[in-house]
Structure formats: C-alpha cells, structure tokens
C-alpha cells in the first residue's frame, strides 16, 4: 500500500465558506459582483491598510490591469524580478512591452538593489527608463523595500508589488503588497488563502482604482445602451468566490502562524545537516512562510536537489525545485537581464540548489515527519554511496 499523497500547498478551508456561498444562493447573488465582492474588497483593504481594493478573477489579471493603469504599451520596457513564477511577467507580453529581468540578492532571494540600480542607470543614460517595475516577494519573503523604493523614487519609476505569495507578511510592521503604486494578491488554489481562483488589486490611488473597475468590466461608457470607447476586460471576481475569500481572510492570521510553525519544525529537524541552508528572514520582516524553502550544497550534503525531489516524489510527497528564473526560460530568451554582480548570478544559483517542501497549513505533524524522514533517508543513502565510492576508488 502506498502512502497517501502529501501536497505542496493544498487549499485549507475553514468550514465557514459555505455560509457565505449559501447566503449568495438565498439572495440569488450568483452573478459576478454583489455584496460578497464589495465586502471582500473592503475587508482586504482594511486588513492590509490600503485605501482601495478591486477583486479580480486572478492575480495575473491584477498585474495586467496595473500595467494598463500605468499606461504600459508597445515599445515600453518593464523591469521584473527574474526569480518568480511566469505569471509575474506574462502581462508585460500581453501589452506588447519588453521585459527586462533583474537578479535576486542572497539575503531575501528577491530583487537585488545593486542589479536594479545598474539596470536603471543604463536605461536612464539611453533615455529609455521603464514604465514600471514589478517587484516580487518570493515564498512570503519581503523584498528589501527601503533600498528598492529609494532607487525607484530617484528615477521616478512606479512600483507594482507582486505580493501573490506574501499576503499576511509584513515589512517593518507594514503589510506586504502596500509599498508600490499598486499591489497585487492571488487567491489561486495553492496560495496561503484561496477562493479557488481569484486575485486582488490594491492601491491608494482612488482615480486609478475607479478606472480599474471600469476596465475590468468591459469598459462600458456611461450611456443608456452598450457603448465602448476603449478596450476592456472581463476580469471581475464572482460573488460566490468572494464569499469563499471572506471566510478565508478571517483565518489568514492563523494560516500564517501554522505555516511559520511548519517552517520551524523543518528548521529544527534539518538545519543541522551540513550543506542545508534555509531561506533567511530579513531583519524587521515577518514572512508568512508560504513555502518552506532551502538550498542544498551537493558537495557537502552528498545529494542533489534533483535527487531529493525524485526520492520525495517516489514516496508520494510533492516537493519542487525553486522557480526557474525567467531570463532562463525559452519564452524570454531575447530579454535583457541584469545580475547581482558581474559574476554572481544569485537567482541561477538558487534555482540549481533550491528546494520547496510541502508547507500547507493543513499539513499534519505526522505527514511532516514523513517528509523529514524521507529527506534524511535520502541524505544517508547518498552519503553511504559516496563512502562506498571512496572505498572502491582507494581500494581500501
Ligand atoms: C500565483 C502567482 C501569480 C499569479 O496569480 P494567479 O492568481 O494564479 O493568476 C503571480 N505571481 C506570483 C509570484 C505567483 O506566485
């Protein structure tokens, strides 16, 4: 009998979701928009401390709208963190604009202020500053916002904060996603809270948010009939799903605590292994630890990330490599890229050595012990093999 599957980050319902869905059914608010959407927007805005929030069909849609609101079009460039999920950068292509990818730095795994400064300096000299900079907070970890903001403000380039993975995290006491002109969240099934699918755009710019609502509902002009002057989208969240989101938001703090507890247990069990390093937490920040991630030094640990992923999967445990940097993706093979230092490619190294472990807030201690045991077994096997090889080679 095989062990039941352990997923990386499955949905975790609170049990209150159906209440909101039933309310919507009772009042026949099935159609897109409705009281759950209005309430969910207000509750998110309040929670993160933004003036306004617009509920959308996905985090990707939120990034796309932010780019539209900043006037990104063909020929423009947009800078983006390279170590991220493809959804951070795809909307740049939707607008026909050119992405430029910025490397990570070692302490946060997020955008390197050095690489960004170099890229902006070169762009300024060419008179070709980007229209926007998409800064991603990876795996719940806040970026070095003070340094990045300072540089962006100097060049007067607006920030879109991709906080899809970092809802509930804080940087110096302020909620992740509220540092740029726009912030975006995702409620995809694998995120810290979920509506099964959905996203949110937040901002203090009331005028822009009014336009976001307009663009997200097919850009309908004020007229007694259907009249359209600009191209819009069908990007709004359904009232049913917003109900799920309201129930999920109520348990967000608890979910953050659970994920942090899971991180602590992994850390306690594995950090003493020679060659294992966990993703650090920047001083003054609190990560939601969406995923517990670590790096492996193969020459010290005796096994590679690839071997660990394979043996965990063989035990029916879902583990993944860290995101493959976007500048290494075939899709973006023509895009420019700026490294952390001339010969220090941080994101590439993290990709080659990084591992994500199952981190769902509903992961039981028993399941987590299975993951830890399998990890340790793989390391032991690897070290035994290495010793055997050594013995043979030296004919001991
Ligand atoms: C999940 C995710 C997105 C996209 O969100 P969707 O709701 O799935 O469209 C964007 N950026 C990052 C970093 C993500 O992890």
CSV table of C-alpha atoms and ligand atoms in Angstrom, one decimal:
chain,number,residue,atom,x,y,z
A,1,UNK,CA,0.0,0.0,0.0
A,2,UNK,CA,1.4,3.4,-0.9
A,3,UNK,CA,1.3,6.3,1.4
A,4,UNK,CA,-1.4,9.0,0.7
A,5,UNK,CA,-0.1,11.9,-1.3
A,6,UNK,CA,1.3,14.9,0.6
A,7,UNK,CA,0.8,18.1,-1.5
A,8,UNK,CA,3.0,21.1,-1.6
A,9,UNK,CA,0.3,23.7,-0.7
A,10,UNK,CA,-3.3,22.4,-0.9
A,11,UNK,CA,-6.4,24.5,-0.2
A,12,UNK,CA,-7.3,24.7,3.5
A,13,UNK,CA,-10.9,25.5,4.1
A,14,UNK,CA,-12.1,26.9,7.5
A,15,UNK,CA,-15.6,25.4,7.3
A,16,UNK,CA,-17.3,28.8,7.2
A,17,UNK,CA,-17.0,29.2,3.4
A,18,UNK,CA,-20.4,27.5,2.7
A,19,UNK,CA,-22.2,30.0,4.9
A,20,UNK,CA,-21.2,32.9,2.6
A,21,UNK,CA,-22.0,30.8,-0.5
A,22,UNK,CA,-25.4,29.9,0.9
A,23,UNK,CA,-26.1,33.5,1.6
A,24,UNK,CA,-25.4,34.3,-2.0
A,25,UNK,CA,-27.7,31.5,-3.2
A,26,UNK,CA,-30.5,32.5,-0.9
A,27,UNK,CA,-30.4,36.1,-2.2
A,28,UNK,CA,-29.7,34.9,-5.8
A,29,UNK,CA,-26.4,36.9,-5.9
A,30,UNK,CA,-24.9,34.3,-8.3
A,31,UNK,CA,-23.9,36.8,-10.9
A,32,UNK,CA,-20.5,38.4,-11.0
A,33,UNK,CA,-20.2,41.1,-8.4
A,34,UNK,CA,-22.6,41.6,-5.5
A,35,UNK,CA,-22.4,42.1,-1.7
A,36,UNK,CA,-19.7,39.5,-1.1
A,37,UNK,CA,-17.4,41.2,-3.6
A,38,UNK,CA,-18.0,44.6,-2.1
A,39,UNK,CA,-17.4,43.2,1.4
A,40,UNK,CA,-14.3,41.2,0.5
A,41,UNK,CA,-12.7,44.3,-1.1
A,42,UNK,CA,-13.4,46.4,2.0
A,43,UNK,CA,-12.1,43.7,4.3
A,44,UNK,CA,-8.9,43.2,2.3
A,45,UNK,CA,-8.3,46.9,2.0
A,46,UNK,CA,-8.8,47.3,5.8
A,47,UNK,CA,-6.6,44.3,6.6
A,48,UNK,CA,-3.6,45.4,4.5
A,49,UNK,CA,-4.1,49.1,5.2
A,50,UNK,CA,-4.7,50.2,1.6
A,51,UNK,CA,-7.3,52.9,0.6
A,52,UNK,CA,-8.9,50.6,-2.0
A,53,UNK,CA,-9.1,47.1,-3.3
A,54,UNK,CA,-10.6,45.7,-6.5
A,55,UNK,CA,-11.5,41.9,-6.6
A,56,UNK,CA,-10.5,40.2,-9.8
A,57,UNK,CA,-10.5,36.8,-11.5
A,58,UNK,CA,-6.8,36.2,-10.9
A,59,UNK,CA,-3.6,37.6,-9.6
A,60,UNK,CA,-2.4,37.7,-13.2
A,61,UNK,CA,-5.4,39.9,-14.2
A,62,UNK,CA,-4.4,42.2,-11.3
A,63,UNK,CA,-0.9,42.6,-12.7
A,64,UNK,CA,-2.2,43.1,-16.2
A,65,UNK,CA,-4.6,45.9,-15.0
A,66,UNK,CA,-1.8,47.6,-13.0
A,67,UNK,CA,0.3,47.7,-16.2
A,68,UNK,CA,-2.7,49.1,-18.2
A,69,UNK,CA,-3.3,51.7,-15.5
A,70,UNK,CA,0.4,52.8,-15.7
A,71,UNK,CA,0.0,53.2,-19.5
A,72,UNK,CA,2.3,50.4,-20.5
A,73,UNK,CA,2.1,49.8,-24.2
A,74,UNK,CA,4.2,48.5,-27.2
A,75,UNK,CA,7.8,49.7,-27.2
A,76,UNK,CA,7.8,50.3,-23.4
A,77,UNK,CA,10.0,48.3,-21.1
A,78,UNK,CA,9.0,46.9,-17.7
A,79,UNK,CA,11.5,45.6,-15.2
A,80,UNK,CA,10.6,42.5,-13.3
A,81,UNK,CA,12.2,40.1,-10.7
A,82,UNK,CA,13.7,37.2,-12.6
A,83,UNK,CA,13.2,34.6,-9.8
A,84,UNK,CA,9.5,34.2,-9.9
A,85,UNK,CA,6.5,32.4,-11.5
A,86,UNK,CA,5.9,33.2,-15.1
A,87,UNK,CA,2.6,35.0,-14.2
A,88,UNK,CA,4.6,37.9,-12.9
A,89,UNK,CA,5.9,38.7,-16.4
A,90,UNK,CA,3.3,37.4,-18.8
A,91,UNK,CA,1.2,40.5,-18.6
A,92,UNK,CA,4.2,42.5,-19.9
A,93,UNK,CA,3.9,40.5,-23.1
A,94,UNK,CA,0.1,41.0,-23.1
A,95,UNK,CA,0.8,44.7,-23.5
A,96,UNK,CA,3.4,44.1,-26.2
A,97,UNK,CA,6.0,45.6,-24.0
A,98,UNK,CA,9.6,44.3,-23.3
A,99,UNK,CA,10.5,42.7,-20.0
A,100,UNK,CA,13.9,43.3,-18.5
A,101,UNK,CA,14.8,40.8,-15.7
A,102,UNK,CA,16.6,41.8,-12.5
A,103,UNK,CA,18.5,39.2,-10.4
A,104,UNK,CA,18.0,38.3,-6.8
A,105,UNK,CA,20.2,39.1,-3.8
A,106,UNK,CA,21.2,36.5,-1.3
A,107,UNK,CA,19.6,37.7,1.9
A,108,UNK,CA,16.0,37.8,0.6
A,109,UNK,CA,16.2,35.9,-2.7
A,110,UNK,CA,14.3,38.9,-4.0
A,111,UNK,CA,15.2,41.7,-6.3
A,112,UNK,CA,18.8,42.9,-5.9
A,113,UNK,CA,19.1,46.6,-5.3
A,114,UNK,CA,22.5,46.5,-7.0
A,115,UNK,CA,21.2,44.9,-10.2
A,116,UNK,CA,18.3,47.3,-10.2
A,117,UNK,CA,20.4,50.4,-9.8
A,118,UNK,CA,22.7,49.2,-12.6
A,119,UNK,CA,19.8,48.5,-14.9
A,120,UNK,CA,18.1,51.8,-14.2
A,121,UNK,CA,21.3,53.7,-14.6
A,122,UNK,CA,21.9,52.2,-18.0
A,123,UNK,CA,18.3,52.8,-19.0
A,124,UNK,CA,18.4,56.4,-17.9
A,125,UNK,CA,21.6,57.0,-19.9
A,126,UNK,CA,19.9,55.6,-23.0
A,127,UNK,CA,16.8,57.8,-22.2
A,128,UNK,CA,14.7,54.6,-22.0
A,129,UNK,CA,13.5,54.3,-18.5
A,130,UNK,CA,11.0,51.5,-17.8
A,131,UNK,CA,7.3,52.4,-17.4
A,132,UNK,CA,7.0,50.2,-14.3
A,133,UNK,CA,9.0,47.8,-12.0
A,134,UNK,CA,7.4,44.6,-10.8
A,135,UNK,CA,8.9,43.6,-7.5
A,136,UNK,CA,8.0,40.1,-6.4
A,137,UNK,CA,8.0,38.9,-2.7
A,138,UNK,CA,9.0,35.3,-3.1
A,139,UNK,CA,7.6,32.5,-1.0
A,140,UNK,CA,6.3,35.1,1.5
A,141,UNK,CA,9.6,36.9,2.0
A,142,UNK,CA,9.5,40.7,1.7
A,143,UNK,CA,12.0,42.3,-0.6
A,144,UNK,CA,14.4,45.0,0.6
A,145,UNK,CA,11.7,47.6,0.1
A,146,UNK,CA,13.6,50.6,1.6
A,147,UNK,CA,16.5,50.2,-0.8
A,148,UNK,CA,14.4,49.4,-3.8
A,149,UNK,CA,12.0,52.2,-3.2
A,150,UNK,CA,14.8,54.7,-2.8
A,151,UNK,CA,16.2,53.7,-6.2
A,152,UNK,CA,12.8,53.7,-7.9
A,153,UNK,CA,11.9,57.1,-6.5
A,154,UNK,CA,15.2,58.5,-7.6
A,155,UNK,CA,14.4,57.5,-11.2
A,156,UNK,CA,10.7,58.2,-10.7
A,157,UNK,CA,9.6,54.8,-11.9
A,158,UNK,CA,6.4,53.4,-10.2
A,159,UNK,CA,6.4,50.0,-8.4
A,160,UNK,CA,3.9,47.2,-8.8
A,161,UNK,CA,4.4,44.9,-5.8
A,162,UNK,CA,3.6,41.3,-6.7
A,163,UNK,CA,2.6,40.0,-3.3
A,164,UNK,CA,0.8,37.0,-4.7
A,165,UNK,CA,2.7,34.7,-2.3
A,166,UNK,CA,3.1,37.2,0.6
A,167,UNK,CA,-0.3,38.1,1.8
A,168,UNK,CA,-0.1,38.4,5.6
A,169,UNK,CA,3.7,39.1,5.6
A,170,UNK,CA,5.0,42.3,7.0
A,171,UNK,CA,8.0,44.6,6.3
A,172,UNK,CA,8.8,46.9,9.3
A,173,UNK,CA,5.3,46.4,10.5
A,174,UNK,CA,3.6,47.3,7.2
A,175,UNK,CA,1.7,44.8,5.2
A,176,UNK,CA,3.3,43.2,2.2
A,177,UNK,CA,1.7,44.5,-1.0
A,178,UNK,CA,1.2,48.1,0.1
A,179,UNK,CA,4.6,49.5,-0.8
A,180,UNK,CA,4.2,50.3,-4.5
A,181,UNK,CA,1.8,52.4,-6.5
A,182,UNK,CA,-0.1,49.1,-6.9
A,183,UNK,CA,-0.1,45.8,-5.0
A,184,UNK,CA,-1.5,42.5,-6.2
A,185,UNK,CA,-2.6,39.4,-4.4
A,186,UNK,CA,-3.6,35.9,-5.6
A,187,UNK,CA,-6.2,33.6,-4.3
A,188,UNK,CA,-5.2,30.7,-6.5
A,189,UNK,CA,-5.7,27.2,-5.0
A,190,UNK,CA,-2.1,26.9,-3.8
A,191,UNK,CA,-1.8,30.3,-2.1
A,192,UNK,CA,-2.0,31.0,1.6
A,193,UNK,CA,-5.7,31.7,1.3
A,194,UNK,CA,-7.8,30.8,-1.7
A,195,UNK,CA,-11.0,31.5,-3.5
A,196,UNK,CA,-10.2,28.5,-5.8
A,197,UNK,CA,-9.2,31.2,-8.2
A,198,UNK,CA,-9.0,34.9,-7.9
A,199,UNK,CA,-6.9,38.0,-7.3
A,200,UNK,CA,-6.9,41.5,-5.8
A,201,UNK,CA,-5.5,44.8,-6.9
A,202,UNK,CA,-4.8,47.3,-4.1
A,203,UNK,CA,-3.8,51.0,-4.2
A,204,UNK,CA,-4.2,54.4,-2.5
A,205,UNK,CA,-4.8,56.0,-5.9
A,206,UNK,CA,-8.6,56.4,-6.0
A,207,UNK,CA,-8.7,57.7,-9.5
A,208,UNK,CA,-6.7,54.7,-10.8
A,209,UNK,CA,-8.9,52.2,-8.9
A,210,UNK,CA,-12.0,53.7,-10.4
A,211,UNK,CA,-10.5,53.1,-13.8
A,212,UNK,CA,-9.5,49.6,-12.8
A,213,UNK,CA,-13.2,48.8,-12.1
A,214,UNK,CA,-14.1,50.3,-15.4
A,215,UNK,CA,-11.5,48.3,-17.4
A,216,UNK,CA,-12.2,45.1,-15.6
A,217,UNK,CA,-15.9,45.2,-16.5
A,218,UNK,CA,-15.6,45.6,-20.3
A,219,UNK,CA,-15.0,49.3,-20.2
A,220,UNK,CA,-18.6,50.4,-20.6
A,221,UNK,CA,-19.2,54.1,-21.2
A,222,UNK,CA,-21.9,56.0,-19.3
A,223,UNK,CA,-24.8,55.7,-21.9
A,224,UNK,CA,-28.3,54.2,-22.0
A,225,UNK,CA,-27.0,51.5,-24.3
A,226,UNK,CA,-23.8,49.5,-24.6
A,227,UNK,CA,-21.2,51.9,-25.8
A,228,UNK,CA,-17.4,51.4,-25.7
A,229,UNK,CA,-14.6,53.8,-26.4
A,230,UNK,CA,-11.7,51.8,-25.1
A,231,UNK,CA,-10.9,48.1,-24.9
A,232,UNK,CA,-11.7,46.5,-21.6
A,233,UNK,CA,-11.6,43.1,-20.0
A,234,UNK,CA,-13.9,40.6,-18.2
A,235,UNK,CA,-11.7,40.4,-15.1
A,236,UNK,CA,-14.0,40.7,-12.1
A,237,UNK,CA,-14.4,38.2,-9.3
A,238,UNK,CA,-17.6,36.2,-8.9
A,239,UNK,CA,-19.8,36.9,-5.9
A,240,UNK,CA,-19.8,33.2,-5.0
A,241,UNK,CA,-16.0,33.1,-4.9
A,242,UNK,CA,-15.7,36.4,-3.0
A,243,UNK,CA,-17.8,34.6,-0.3
A,244,UNK,CA,-15.1,31.9,0.0
A,245,UNK,CA,-12.5,34.7,0.2
A,246,UNK,CA,-14.3,36.4,3.1
A,247,UNK,CA,-14.3,33.2,5.2
A,248,UNK,CA,-10.6,32.5,4.3
A,249,UNK,CA,-9.5,36.0,5.2
A,250,UNK,CA,-10.9,35.5,8.7
A,251,UNK,CA,-8.4,32.7,9.3
A,252,UNK,CA,-5.4,34.3,7.5
A,253,UNK,CA,-3.5,35.1,10.7
A,254,UNK,CA,-4.0,31.5,11.8
A,255,UNK,CA,-2.7,30.2,8.5
A,256,UNK,CA,0.4,32.4,8.8
A,257,UNK,CA,1.1,31.0,12.2
A,258,UNK,CA,0.6,27.4,11.0
A,259,UNK,CA,3.0,27.9,8.1
A,260,UNK,CA,5.6,29.5,10.3
A,261,UNK,CA,5.2,26.6,12.7
A,262,UNK,CA,5.8,24.2,9.8
A,263,UNK,CA,8.9,26.1,8.9
A,264,UNK,CA,10.2,25.9,12.5
A,265,UNK,CA,9.8,22.1,12.6
A,266,UNK,CA,11.7,21.7,9.3
A,267,UNK,CA,14.3,24.0,10.5
A,268,UNK,CA,14.7,22.2,13.8
A,269,UNK,CA,14.9,18.8,12.0
A,270,UNK,CA,17.1,19.6,9.1
A,271,UNK,CA,19.2,22.8,9.6
A,272,UNK,CA,22.0,20.9,11.4
A,273,UNK,CA,22.7,18.8,8.2
A,274,UNK,CA,25.9,20.0,6.7
A,275,UNK,CA,25.1,21.6,3.3
A,276,UNK,CA,21.5,22.6,4.1
A,277,UNK,CA,20.6,26.3,4.4
A,278,UNK,CA,17.1,27.6,4.9
A,279,UNK,CA,15.7,30.7,3.2
A,280,UNK,CA,16.6,33.5,5.6
A,281,UNK,CA,14.2,36.0,7.1
A,282,UNK,CA,15.2,39.6,6.7
A,283,UNK,CA,15.6,41.5,10.0
A,284,UNK,CA,12.5,43.6,10.6
A,285,UNK,CA,10.2,41.5,8.5
A,286,UNK,CA,7.8,38.7,9.2
A,287,UNK,CA,7.3,36.2,6.4
A,288,UNK,CA,4.1,34.2,6.1
A,289,UNK,CA,6.4,31.3,5.1
A,290,UNK,CA,4.1,30.4,2.3
A,291,UNK,CA,6.5,27.7,1.3
A,292,UNK,CA,9.5,26.4,3.4
A,293,UNK,CA,12.5,26.6,1.0
A,294,UNK,CA,16.1,25.6,1.5
A,295,UNK,CA,19.2,25.3,-0.6
A,296,UNK,CA,21.4,22.2,-0.8
A,297,UNK,CA,25.2,22.2,-1.3
A,298,UNK,CA,25.6,18.9,-3.1
A,299,UNK,CA,29.4,18.6,-2.4
A,300,UNK,CA,28.7,18.8,1.3
A,301,UNK,CA,25.3,17.1,1.7
A,302,UNK,CA,26.1,14.2,-0.7
A,303,UNK,CA,22.8,14.5,-2.7
A,304,UNK,CA,21.5,17.0,-5.2
A,305,UNK,CA,18.2,18.8,-5.2
A,306,UNK,CA,17.2,16.7,-8.2
A,307,UNK,CA,17.8,13.5,-6.2
A,308,UNK,CA,15.8,14.9,-3.2
A,309,UNK,CA,12.8,15.9,-5.4
A,310,UNK,CA,12.9,12.5,-7.0
A,311,UNK,CA,13.0,10.4,-3.8
A,312,UNK,CA,10.4,12.6,-2.1
A,313,UNK,CA,8.1,12.1,-5.1
A,314,UNK,CA,8.8,8.4,-5.1
A,315,UNK,CA,7.3,8.4,-1.6
A,316,UNK,CA,4.3,10.3,-2.9
A,317,UNK,CA,5.5,13.6,-1.4
A,318,UNK,CA,5.2,16.7,-3.6
A,319,UNK,CA,8.4,18.7,-3.5
A,320,UNK,CA,9.6,21.2,-6.1
A,321,UNK,CA,12.6,23.0,-7.4
A,322,UNK,CA,12.7,26.7,-6.7
A,323,UNK,CA,11.3,28.8,-9.6
A,324,UNK,CA,13.4,28.6,-12.8
A,325,UNK,CA,14.5,32.2,-13.4
A,326,UNK,CA,12.5,33.9,-16.2
A,327,UNK,CA,15.7,35.0,-18.0
A,328,UNK,CA,16.5,31.3,-18.4
A,329,UNK,CA,13.1,30.5,-19.9
A,330,UNK,CA,12.8,29.8,-23.6
A,331,UNK,CA,9.8,32.2,-23.7
A,332,UNK,CA,12.0,35.1,-22.7
A,333,UNK,CA,15.2,34.1,-24.5
A,334,UNK,CA,15.5,37.6,-26.1
A,335,UNK,CA,15.0,39.6,-22.9
A,336,UNK,CA,17.7,41.6,-21.2
A,337,UNK,CA,18.9,40.6,-17.7
A,338,UNK,CA,21.0,42.2,-15.0
A,339,UNK,CA,22.9,40.1,-12.5
A,340,UNK,CA,23.5,40.9,-8.8
A,341,UNK,CA,27.2,41.3,-9.5
A,342,UNK,CA,29.3,40.9,-12.7
A,343,UNK,CA,30.0,37.2,-12.0
A,344,UNK,CA,27.4,36.5,-9.3
A,345,UNK,CA,24.1,35.1,-10.6
A,346,UNK,CA,22.1,34.7,-7.5
A,347,UNK,CA,18.8,33.5,-9.0
A,348,UNK,CA,20.5,30.9,-11.2
A,349,UNK,CA,22.3,29.5,-8.1
A,350,UNK,CA,19.1,29.4,-6.1
A,351,UNK,CA,17.4,27.6,-9.0
A,352,UNK,CA,20.2,25.0,-9.1
A,353,UNK,CA,20.3,24.5,-5.4
A,354,UNK,CA,16.8,25.4,-4.1
A,355,UNK,CA,14.1,23.0,-2.9
A,356,UNK,CA,10.5,23.7,-1.8
A,357,UNK,CA,9.0,21.4,0.8
A,358,UNK,CA,5.3,20.7,1.5
A,359,UNK,CA,4.1,23.6,3.6
A,360,UNK,CA,0.3,23.6,3.6
A,361,UNK,CA,-1.3,25.0,6.8
A,362,UNK,CA,-3.2,21.7,7.0
A,363,UNK,CA,-0.1,19.5,6.9
A,364,UNK,CA,-0.2,17.3,10.0
A,365,UNK,CA,2.8,16.7,12.2
A,366,UNK,CA,2.7,13.0,11.2
A,367,UNK,CA,2.8,13.9,7.5
A,368,UNK,CA,5.6,16.4,8.1
A,369,UNK,CA,7.6,13.7,9.9
A,370,UNK,CA,7.2,11.5,6.8
A,371,UNK,CA,8.8,14.3,4.7
A,372,UNK,CA,11.6,14.8,7.2
A,373,UNK,CA,12.3,11.1,7.4
A,374,UNK,CA,12.4,10.7,3.6
A,375,UNK,CA,14.7,13.7,3.4
A,376,UNK,CA,17.1,12.3,6.0
A,377,UNK,CA,17.0,8.8,4.4
A,378,UNK,CA,17.9,10.2,1.0
A,379,UNK,CA,20.8,12.1,2.5
A,380,UNK,CA,22.0,8.9,4.4
A,381,UNK,CA,21.8,6.8,1.2
A,382,UNK,CA,23.7,9.5,-0.7
A,383,UNK,CA,26.5,9.6,2.0
A,384,UNK,CA,26.7,5.8,2.1
A,385,UNK,CA,27.1,5.7,-1.7
A,386,UNK,CA,29.8,8.4,-1.5
A,387,UNK,CA,31.7,6.4,1.1
A,388,UNK,CA,31.4,3.2,-1.0
A,389,UNK,CA,32.7,5.1,-4.0
A,390,UNK,CA,35.6,6.4,-2.0
A,391,UNK,CA,36.5,3.0,-0.6
A,392,UNK,CA,36.4,1.4,-4.1
A,393,UNK,CA,38.4,4.2,-5.6
A,394,UNK,CA,41.1,3.9,-3.0
A,395,UNK,CA,40.9,0.1,-2.9
A,396,UNK,CA,40.6,0.1,0.9
B,1,LIG,C1,0.4,32.7,-8.1
B,1,LIG,C2,1.3,33.8,-8.6
B,1,LIG,C3,0.8,34.8,-9.5
B,1,LIG,C4,-0.4,34.6,-10.3
B,1,LIG,O1,-1.6,34.6,-9.6
B,1,LIG,P1,-2.9,33.8,-10.3
B,1,LIG,O2,-4.0,34.2,-9.3
B,1,LIG,O3,-2.6,32.4,-10.3
B,1,LIG,O4,-3.1,34.4,-11.6
B,1,LIG,C5,1.6,35.8,-9.8
B,1,LIG,N1,2.8,36.0,-9.2
B,1,LIG,C6,3.3,35.1,-8.4
B,1,LIG,C7,4.7,35.3,-7.8
B,1,LIG,C8,2.6,34.0,-8.0
B,1,LIG,O5,3.1,33.1,-7.2
